[in-house]
mmCIF file of C-alpha atoms in Angstrom:
data_model
loop_
_atom_site.group_PDB
_atom_site.id
_atom_site.type_symbol
_atom_site.label_atom_id
_atom_site.label_comp_id
_atom_site.label_asym_id
_atom_site.label_seq_id
_atom_site.Cartn_x
_atom_site.Cartn_y
_atom_site.Cartn_z
ATOM 1 C CA MET A 1 -8.830 -5.636 11.472
ATOM 2 C CA LEU A 2 -8.466 -2.399 10.811
ATOM 3 C CA THR A 3 -7.568 0.403 12.818
ATOM 4 C CA ARG A 4 -9.372 3.034 13.767
ATOM 5 C CA LYS A 5 -8.537 6.182 10.876
ATOM 6 C CA GLN A 6 -7.811 3.431 8.295
ATOM 7 C CA SER A 7 -11.826 2.997 9.024
ATOM 8 C CA GLU A 8 -12.637 6.687 9.113
ATOM 9 C CA LEU A 9 -11.103 6.933 5.666
ATOM 10 C CA LEU A 10 -12.399 4.417 4.487
ATOM 11 C CA GLU A 11 -16.622 5.187 5.308
ATOM 12 C CA PHE A 12 -15.034 8.872 4.772
ATOM 13 C CA ILE A 13 -15.115 7.268 1.093
ATOM 14 C CA HIS A 14 -17.769 5.543 0.863
ATOM 15 C CA THR A 15 -20.091 7.761 2.040
ATOM 16 C CA ARG A 16 -18.159 10.448 -0.449
ATOM 17 C CA LEU A 17 -18.781 7.306 -3.630
ATOM 18 C CA GLN A 18 -22.558 6.985 -1.757
ATOM 19 C CA ALA A 19 -22.917 10.930 -2.512
ATOM 20 C CA ASP A 20 -21.306 12.495 -5.634
ATOM 21 C CA GLY A 21 -20.242 9.758 -7.246
ATOM 22 C CA VAL A 22 -16.761 10.449 -7.008
ATOM 23 C CA PRO A 23 -13.798 10.038 -4.685
ATOM 24 C CA PRO A 24 -12.295 12.504 -2.687
ATOM 25 C CA SER A 25 -10.115 14.234 -3.389
ATOM 26 C CA PHE A 26 -6.636 13.603 -0.949
ATOM 27 C CA ASP A 27 -6.888 17.387 0.557
ATOM 28 C CA GLU A 28 -10.438 16.289 1.153
ATOM 29 C CA MET A 29 -9.324 13.245 2.645
ATOM 30 C CA LYS A 30 -6.801 15.082 4.942
ATOM 31 C CA GLU A 31 -8.789 17.596 6.128
ATOM 32 C CA ALA A 32 -11.975 15.008 7.369
ATOM 33 C CA LEU A 33 -9.024 12.542 9.108
ATOM 34 C CA GLU A 34 -7.488 15.895 10.765
ATOM 35 C CA LEU A 35 -3.817 14.108 9.476
ATOM 36 C CA ARG A 36 -1.548 16.854 8.523
ATOM 37 C CA SER A 37 0.555 15.531 5.945
ATOM 38 C CA LYS A 38 -0.960 13.812 2.197
ATOM 39 C CA SER A 39 1.399 11.139 3.289
ATOM 40 C CA GLY A 40 -0.416 10.096 6.071
ATOM 41 C CA ILE A 41 -3.221 9.049 3.997
ATOM 42 C CA HIS A 42 -1.283 7.802 1.423
ATOM 43 C CA ARG A 43 -0.381 5.200 4.307
ATOM 44 C CA LEU A 44 -3.619 4.762 5.238
ATOM 45 C CA ILE A 45 -4.899 4.130 1.312
ATOM 46 C CA THR A 46 -2.096 1.685 1.258
ATOM 47 C CA ALA A 47 -2.778 0.039 4.392
ATOM 48 C CA LEU A 48 -6.371 -0.086 2.737
ATOM 49 C CA GLU A 49 -5.559 -1.596 -1.143
ATOM 50 C CA GLU A 50 -3.136 -4.044 0.663
ATOM 51 C CA ARG A 51 -6.136 -5.831 3.229
ATOM 52 C CA GLY A 52 -8.139 -5.665 0.019
ATOM 53 C CA PHE A 53 -10.654 -3.363 1.054
ATOM 54 C CA ILE A 54 -10.549 -0.782 -1.759
ATOM 55 C CA ARG A 55 -8.098 -0.680 -5.633
ATOM 56 C CA ARG A 56 -6.633 2.255 -6.606
ATOM 57 C CA LEU A 57 -7.276 2.738 -10.598
ATOM 58 C CA ALA A 58 -4.653 2.854 -12.638
ATOM 59 C CA HIS A 59 -3.772 5.611 -14.947
ATOM 60 C CA ARG A 60 -6.435 7.721 -13.373
ATOM 61 C CA ALA A 61 -5.392 10.598 -11.027
ATOM 62 C CA ARG A 62 -6.582 8.717 -7.137
ATOM 63 C CA ALA A 63 -9.657 7.283 -8.863
ATOM 64 C CA ILE A 64 -10.698 4.661 -6.155
ATOM 65 C CA GLU A 65 -13.084 2.197 -6.018
ATOM 66 C CA ILE A 66 -14.351 -0.032 -3.436
ATOM 67 C CA LEU A 67 -14.324 -3.671 -2.949
ATOM 68 C CA ARG A 68 -15.817 -3.888 0.487
ATOM 69 C CA LEU A 69 -16.379 -3.125 3.872
ATOM 70 C CA PRO A 70 -16.211 -4.506 7.158
ATOM 71 C CA GLU A 71 -19.435 -5.828 8.443
ATOM 72 C CA ALA A 72 -19.911 -3.038 11.099
ATOM 73 C CA MET A 73 -19.435 -0.645 8.545
ATOM 74 C CA GLY A 74 -21.860 -2.851 5.793
ATOM 75 C CA ARG A 75 -24.348 -3.854 8.084
ATOM 76 C CA GLY A 76 -25.099 0.656 7.648
ATOM 77 C CA ALA A 77 -24.672 0.636 3.593
ATOM 78 C CA LYS A 78 -28.071 -1.694 2.089
ATOM 79 C CA GLY A 79 -27.089 -2.496 -0.938
ATOM 80 C CA PHE A 80 -23.792 -2.073 -1.621
ATOM 81 C CA ALA A 81 -21.624 -1.938 -4.653
ATOM 82 C CA PRO A 82 -18.512 -0.551 -6.229
ATOM 83 C CA ARG A 83 -20.309 2.839 -8.333
ATOM 84 C CA VAL A 84 -17.830 1.630 -11.647
ATOM 85 C CA ILE A 85 -19.987 2.245 -14.596
ATOM 86 C CA GLU A 86 -19.097 0.875 -18.202
ATOM 87 C CA GLY A 87 -19.900 3.500 -20.544
ATOM 88 C CA ASP A 88 -21.269 2.149 -24.229
ATOM 89 C CA ARG A 89 -17.776 2.058 -25.403
ATOM 90 C CA PRO A 90 -16.665 -2.175 -26.453
ATOM 91 C CA ALA A 91 -16.135 -3.769 -23.530
ATOM 92 C CA PRO A 92 -12.263 -4.783 -22.267
ATOM 93 C CA ALA A 93 -11.196 -9.102 -23.010
ATOM 94 C CA SER A 94 -10.794 -7.825 -18.523
ATOM 95 C CA GLN A 95 -13.022 -5.647 -17.296
ATOM 96 C CA PRO A 96 -11.689 -4.181 -13.220
ATOM 97 C CA ARG A 97 -13.360 -6.082 -10.728
ATOM 98 C CA GLY A 98 -17.100 -4.884 -9.220
ATOM 99 C CA ALA A 99 -17.740 -3.440 -12.690
ATOM 100 C CA MET A 100 -21.152 -3.396 -13.323
ATOM 101 C CA PRO A 101 -22.532 -3.172 -17.585
ATOM 102 C CA VAL A 102 -25.024 -0.760 -17.643
ATOM 103 C CA GLU A 103 -27.321 -3.364 -19.552
ATOM 104 C CA GLY A 104 -27.065 -5.007 -16.299
ATOM 105 C CA VAL A 105 -29.104 -2.896 -14.217
ATOM 106 C CA HIS A 106 -32.365 -1.321 -14.665
ATOM 107 C CA ALA A 107 -31.264 2.370 -16.962
ATOM 108 C CA GLN A 108 -33.243 4.808 -18.743
ATOM 109 C CA GLU A 109 -31.794 7.031 -20.696
ATOM 110 C CA LEU A 110 -30.407 10.719 -20.309
ATOM 111 C CA PRO A 111 -29.610 13.166 -22.944
ATOM 112 C CA VAL A 112 -26.473 14.614 -23.372
ATOM 113 C CA MET A 113 -26.365 17.530 -23.566
ATOM 114 C CA GLY A 114 -22.811 18.732 -25.110
ATOM 115 C CA ARG A 115 -19.911 18.713 -23.604
ATOM 116 C CA ILE A 116 -19.189 20.859 -20.199
ATOM 117 C CA ALA A 117 -15.679 22.328 -19.433
ATOM 118 C CA ALA A 118 -13.101 20.729 -16.803
ATOM 119 C CA GLY A 119 -10.642 23.377 -17.168
ATOM 120 C CA THR A 120 -11.223 27.355 -19.039
ATOM 121 C CA PRO A 121 -15.394 27.350 -19.136
ATOM 122 C CA ILE A 122 -16.750 27.100 -22.941
ATOM 123 C CA GLU A 123 -19.987 28.310 -24.290
ATOM 124 C CA ALA A 124 -23.307 27.874 -22.489
ATOM 125 C CA ILE A 125 -24.863 23.787 -23.203
ATOM 126 C CA SER A 126 -28.616 24.673 -24.522
ATOM 127 C CA GLU A 127 -28.386 21.264 -27.886
ATOM 128 C CA VAL A 128 -28.851 17.410 -27.117
ATOM 129 C CA SER A 129 -25.977 16.112 -29.073
ATOM 130 C CA HIS A 130 -27.143 12.187 -28.124
ATOM 131 C CA HIS A 131 -28.507 10.321 -25.078
ATOM 132 C CA VAL A 132 -27.065 7.505 -22.151
ATOM 133 C CA ALA A 133 -27.732 4.885 -20.428
ATOM 134 C CA VAL A 134 -27.435 5.995 -16.585
ATOM 135 C CA PRO A 135 -28.545 3.264 -13.436
ATOM 136 C CA GLY A 136 -31.873 4.406 -12.000
ATOM 137 C CA SER A 137 -29.863 4.164 -8.875
ATOM 138 C CA MET A 138 -27.995 7.779 -9.703
ATOM 139 C CA LEU A 139 -30.938 9.351 -10.373
ATOM 140 C CA SER A 140 -32.990 11.204 -7.466
ATOM 141 C CA GLY A 141 -37.030 10.698 -6.786
ATOM 142 C CA ARG A 142 -38.388 12.855 -9.694
ATOM 143 C CA SER A 143 -35.953 15.154 -10.065
ATOM 144 C CA GLN A 144 -34.952 16.204 -13.418
ATOM 145 C CA HIS A 145 -31.034 14.809 -15.449
ATOM 146 C CA TYR A 146 -29.096 14.961 -18.235
ATOM 147 C CA ALA A 147 -25.365 14.073 -18.763
ATOM 148 C CA LEU A 148 -22.411 16.521 -20.190
ATOM 149 C CA GLU A 149 -19.049 14.668 -21.613
ATOM 150 C CA VAL A 150 -16.083 16.786 -19.799
ATOM 151 C CA ARG A 151 -13.791 17.962 -21.914
ATOM 152 C CA GLY A 152 -10.308 19.284 -19.721
ATOM 153 C CA ASP A 153 -8.373 18.041 -16.828
ATOM 154 C CA SER A 154 -9.654 21.092 -13.957
ATOM 155 C CA MET A 155 -11.539 18.180 -12.014
ATOM 156 C CA ILE A 156 -8.622 14.946 -12.314
ATOM 157 C CA ASP A 157 -7.783 15.903 -8.576
ATOM 158 C CA ALA A 158 -12.020 14.576 -7.723
ATOM 159 C CA GLY A 159 -11.549 11.296 -9.994
ATOM 160 C CA ILE A 160 -13.194 13.757 -13.539
ATOM 161 C CA ASN A 161 -11.198 12.930 -16.095
ATOM 162 C CA ASP A 162 -11.396 13.775 -19.732
ATOM 163 C CA GLY A 163 -14.256 12.076 -21.451
ATOM 164 C CA ASP A 164 -15.741 10.937 -18.388
ATOM 165 C CA ILE A 165 -20.090 11.339 -19.013
ATOM 166 C CA VAL A 166 -21.002 12.842 -15.656
ATOM 167 C CA VAL A 167 -24.359 12.958 -14.520
ATOM 168 C CA ILE A 168 -25.699 15.909 -13.266
ATOM 169 C CA ARG A 169 -29.363 16.850 -11.297
ATOM 170 C CA GLU A 170 -30.863 20.876 -12.486
ATOM 171 C CA GLN A 171 -30.900 22.425 -8.957
ATOM 172 C CA THR A 172 -30.209 26.633 -8.916
ATOM 173 C CA THR A 173 -28.708 25.437 -5.262
ATOM 174 C CA ALA A 174 -25.822 24.122 -4.245
ATOM 175 C CA GLU A 175 -24.401 23.786 -0.792
ATOM 176 C CA ASN A 176 -20.550 24.809 0.281
ATOM 177 C CA GLY A 177 -18.048 21.493 -1.709
ATOM 178 C CA ASP A 178 -20.405 20.713 -4.388
ATOM 179 C CA ILE A 179 -19.648 20.191 -7.842
ATOM 180 C CA VAL A 180 -21.792 21.777 -9.637
ATOM 181 C CA VAL A 181 -22.522 22.730 -13.168
ATOM 182 C CA ALA A 182 -21.399 26.616 -13.388
ATOM 183 C CA LEU A 183 -23.515 29.480 -16.009
ATOM 184 C CA VAL A 184 -21.042 32.222 -15.699
ATOM 185 C CA GLU A 185 -22.226 35.372 -16.906
ATOM 186 C CA GLY A 186 -25.386 33.527 -18.336
ATOM 187 C CA GLN A 187 -22.448 32.977 -21.263
ATOM 188 C CA GLU A 188 -19.911 29.999 -20.097
ATOM 189 C CA ALA A 189 -20.392 26.667 -19.006
ATOM 190 C CA THR A 190 -17.666 25.081 -16.160
ATOM 191 C CA LEU A 191 -18.002 22.006 -14.085
ATOM 192 C CA LYS A 192 -16.375 23.081 -10.195
ATOM 193 C CA ARG A 193 -16.099 22.570 -6.234
ATOM 194 C CA PHE A 194 -18.894 25.439 -5.333
ATOM 195 C CA ARG A 195 -17.897 27.994 -2.593
ATOM 196 C CA ARG A 196 -20.012 30.610 -1.226
ATOM 197 C CA LYS A 197 -18.889 33.583 1.123
ATOM 198 C CA SER A 198 -19.997 37.032 2.104
ATOM 199 C CA GLY A 199 -21.850 37.632 -1.609
ATOM 200 C CA MET A 200 -18.773 36.069 -3.991
ATOM 201 C CA ILE A 201 -19.684 32.863 -5.104
ATOM 202 C CA ALA A 202 -15.788 30.842 -5.629
ATOM 203 C CA LEU A 203 -15.574 27.608 -8.597
ATOM 204 C CA GLU A 204 -12.545 25.735 -7.370
ATOM 205 C CA ALA A 205 -10.755 23.850 -9.671
ATOM 206 C CA ALA A 206 -9.454 20.183 -8.548
ATOM 207 C CA ASN A 207 -5.906 20.472 -10.086
ATOM 208 C CA PRO A 208 -3.321 23.031 -8.675
ATOM 209 C CA ALA A 209 -2.751 23.725 -12.129
ATOM 210 C CA TYR A 210 -5.811 25.538 -12.263
ATOM 211 C CA GLU A 211 -6.635 28.872 -10.202
ATOM 212 C CA THR A 212 -9.856 29.625 -8.194
ATOM 213 C CA ARG A 213 -12.247 31.854 -9.776
ATOM 214 C CA VAL A 214 -14.261 33.774 -7.751
ATOM 215 C CA LEU A 215 -16.853 36.032 -8.817
ATOM 216 C CA PRO A 216 -20.232 38.034 -7.234
ATOM 217 C CA ASP A 217 -22.971 35.807 -6.851
ATOM 218 C CA HIS A 218 -25.535 38.022 -9.445
ATOM 219 C CA LYS A 219 -22.362 36.955 -11.851
ATOM 220 C CA VAL A 220 -23.152 33.069 -11.399
ATOM 221 C CA GLN A 221 -25.886 30.748 -11.904
ATOM 222 C CA VAL A 222 -26.177 27.213 -10.740
ATOM 223 C CA GLN A 223 -27.731 24.694 -13.121
ATOM 224 C CA GLY A 224 -27.247 21.277 -11.466
ATOM 225 C CA ARG A 225 -24.951 19.004 -9.372
ATOM 226 C CA LEU A 226 -22.993 16.184 -9.875
ATOM 227 C CA VAL A 227 -24.668 13.197 -8.693
ATOM 228 C CA GLY A 228 -23.289 10.550 -10.809
ATOM 229 C CA LEU A 229 -20.101 9.607 -13.314
ATOM 230 C CA ILE A 230 -19.589 6.942 -16.096
ATOM 231 C CA ARG A 231 -16.291 6.624 -17.077
ATOM 232 C CA ASN A 232 -15.612 4.793 -21.001
ATOM 233 C CA TYR A 233 -12.736 1.752 -20.911
#
């Protein structure tokens, strides 16, 4: 039996994983549950882990895997499965419980358009470096998608690590809070959380070591939104 706050947190994490492919940060959890400090979130996370609903993944900042949902919540989450996807490296001898090999699901080949900076922006992405198999469940409708290899650690608190492959849906608009591929002044491409206010665009890192960049909206072009993540083990 979960408390109300434990259920609210589990549902919030599940919703964000289904929508973005990455778990929310502790700050986002704190705001969503209207708690005053992150220590309350730590206690809720520990309780959910002890009860077997989630697992914190070792050596990955705030990366969380949902192992199961309460029956009542599960009825509203058809086809739920942990969103932990192996990359194309050889599988380790012991895989995390619930990990899903790409070969075991319907997959589609996507072009990997080089590297995207989660740190200091790099030059604009324009060439295909290779292709990667992506589960069809990550892709939506007839939208065009592509993949990028992450370089840097500015999004680590959003569960996005250096070396991860992010799956991006091509689009030119974004909602506040979306994680997007942003082209800055037609030259630099970066992966950041998007905020728009009063004609300005804020590109927020998910790592306190990096400052938020605030630019006039005409200097920032959204090139896609994060819809999934593939991690190599």
